[in-house]
Amino acid sequence: MRLLALTTALLALALPTLAQESFPVTVTVDAAQTTGPLKPVWRFFGADEPNYATMKDGQKLLDHLGALKPRQVYFRAHNLLNTGDGTPAFKWGSTNAYTEDKDGKPVYNWMITDRIIDSYLQRRVRPYLQIGFMPEALSSAPEGTPYRHAWRPGFRYELIEGGWNSPPKDYAKWEELVYQWTKHNVERYGRDEVLTWYFEVWNEPNGPSYWKGTPEEFYKTHDYAIAGVKRALPEARVGGPDVAGSGGAFMDGFLKHVVSGTNYATGQTGTPTDFLAFHAKGQPTFVGDAREGGYVRMGMVSQLKAIDTGFKKIAAVPELKDKAIVIGESDPEGCAACPGKANGYRNGTMYSSYTAASFARIWELSERHKVNLEGVLTWAFTFEDQPWFAGYRQLATNGIDLPVLNVFRLYAKLGPERLSATSSAQVPLDEIMASVTQKNDVGVMATRDGQRIAVLLWHYNDDDLKGPDAQIALTLNGLGKAASRKVTQYLVDPTTANAYTAWQRMGAPPSPDQDQYQQLEAVSVMHPQALPPLTVAKGQATLNLTLVRQGVTLLIIE
């Protein structure tokens, strides 16, 4: 088996020297023992900036997302009802969907929202349609409040605030706006299509930056919006509230309101709810002085604790415990539009290995709490016409896929039935939820699709440092009669399917020419490698391989 070597080109910082001896790992998969279904919860993505979906690199990336699982991938975007001319910007977007004439009568304009949704659907992606934010003509913000924010990368986060984040000053007009938009979407795209979408109201209404009203004002805003959707399409799939973190007391109040509160729009008890959504973010730190070296230490523990608490909250409400759950933003940390040295890990394989290790634990937590987890939404897309590999949390840079996107390509190859699988070096869930472990986490997931077996392996560590390789001895049981089995390997690691290290080897050109662009595009792609066939004897076969730190690989056995 070829050595999956870790190149020093990945490390631009002077890092501590670690012992490089490899360590043994025993992995066992029982192909005859299923442990239940594996839902494709990974197929949700999103971004603050809705207008990027209509631009060249945004459309190219949407094509790649739609190809993962055609017409089953969903995209969520902020700012879809903001007032403006549709020019994209950091943490901003606009569609001018709602204005008023000189007499205060509504004027609806769906041209830009149509372009955005068309861009999704033409690329086999469907909307997770966020209803928000508040159009300028409907905003109840105090007079003199700037409507559009003044934030830019490096500024204090609270500067994203503006008149867009206030409750409506006229709830009847707000409901009518949502009704007219939903009605238009049904007429344009067809009832059957729109029934596949998700509809949710606002973003992080429990935080000061995104919502300037009270909790009760949010419940009212939510109720009227849901009433508008339901008036146009009674069977529409509706939910929320996409709170920051597990939501605390705000989420408790919201859950109580949608179950037993008086609906502000209808006067009935409760609010129609098909799914519930909260957010979960990690909390990395930078160890050492960035000017003299140093490295990122990830904080997966924060993300997993938020998910654990969010699941507990929902499971504790009898009327809601079986509802679908979408973790509406699920990421290593909080600011996608914040670049810089401390966020440089996003360019390479720390981000991709973190994704593999964290999703495995999210699946595990959903099983522990017996909740109906339907989606885990990665809040990352692309930032158009920005410096190459600037450190934004994105899936591609200037049209070139980053290694993290290849992990989702691996997920797309997993089967619907999960198999029993263990690894001697997989950090237990409770331990990885307790603190930053700094252990080498070499984990496994395995699935079956008919006679096709998929084995996903990752090698993760919270510290973004060079470290020893994992020497994996994989045993597959339950394979049936003696035969020869074909094995195909897909791999993403610091030297494979990784445009970032290729760009560094080029000398990190700030503006790659067309030949360099083609080279970067080519090396960003995973290519299947045929391994020597497995010989099955007494239902068992073995395979040995080396997986470097921050490597993720998928073996397909058929």
XYZ file of C-alpha atoms in Angstrom, residues 41-42 298-301 303-304 307 330-332 349-366 376 378 404 406-408 410-411 414 418 425-433 437-445 456-463 492 547-553:
74
model
C -27.772 14.730 6.767
C -24.683 16.384 5.236
C -9.671 23.349 17.197
C -12.576 23.450 19.658
C -14.952 20.725 18.513
C -16.069 20.301 22.107
C -19.868 22.498 18.767
C -20.765 19.055 20.096
C -25.712 19.969 19.596
C -22.852 23.651 11.846
C -19.231 24.758 11.626
C -15.780 24.789 13.264
C -6.893 19.427 5.410
C -7.501 20.527 8.995
C -10.939 21.701 7.824
C -11.627 18.498 5.872
C -10.492 16.134 8.644
C -12.434 18.166 11.245
C -15.534 17.814 9.070
C -15.177 14.032 8.881
C -14.546 13.675 12.628
C -17.345 16.057 13.697
C -20.073 14.678 11.428
C -19.412 11.193 12.770
C -20.084 12.468 16.310
C -23.199 14.376 15.228
C -24.663 11.168 13.781
C -23.732 9.440 17.027
C -25.399 12.114 19.169
C -28.610 11.867 17.152
C -26.627 19.348 9.231
C -22.474 23.645 6.573
C -13.254 20.061 2.491
C -14.077 16.323 -1.208
C -15.299 15.051 2.170
C -18.852 15.758 1.049
C -17.085 10.940 0.022
C -20.333 11.226 2.006
C -21.958 6.202 1.446
C -24.905 1.604 8.498
C -7.936 4.694 17.966
C -11.341 6.358 17.688
C -11.771 8.789 20.583
C -15.018 7.956 22.448
C -17.852 10.447 22.079
C -17.962 11.416 25.769
C -14.222 12.074 25.810
C -14.207 14.225 22.699
C -17.172 16.163 24.130
C -8.209 15.959 23.761
C -5.224 16.462 21.425
C -5.359 12.725 20.783
C -4.969 11.183 17.359
C -8.542 10.298 16.432
C -8.499 7.584 13.785
C -12.158 6.756 13.248
C -14.366 4.667 11.016
C -17.853 4.557 9.582
C -14.819 5.789 5.627
C -11.649 6.406 7.664
C -10.261 9.655 9.026
C -7.165 10.718 10.977
C -7.860 13.854 12.992
C -6.204 15.776 15.828
C -7.409 19.022 17.433
C -3.941 20.541 16.931
C -8.020 13.569 0.392
C -3.280 7.197 6.687
C -1.425 10.415 7.430
C -2.603 12.980 9.930
C -5.496 15.018 8.504
C -6.149 12.362 5.883
C -9.643 11.114 5.021
C -10.184 8.096 2.814
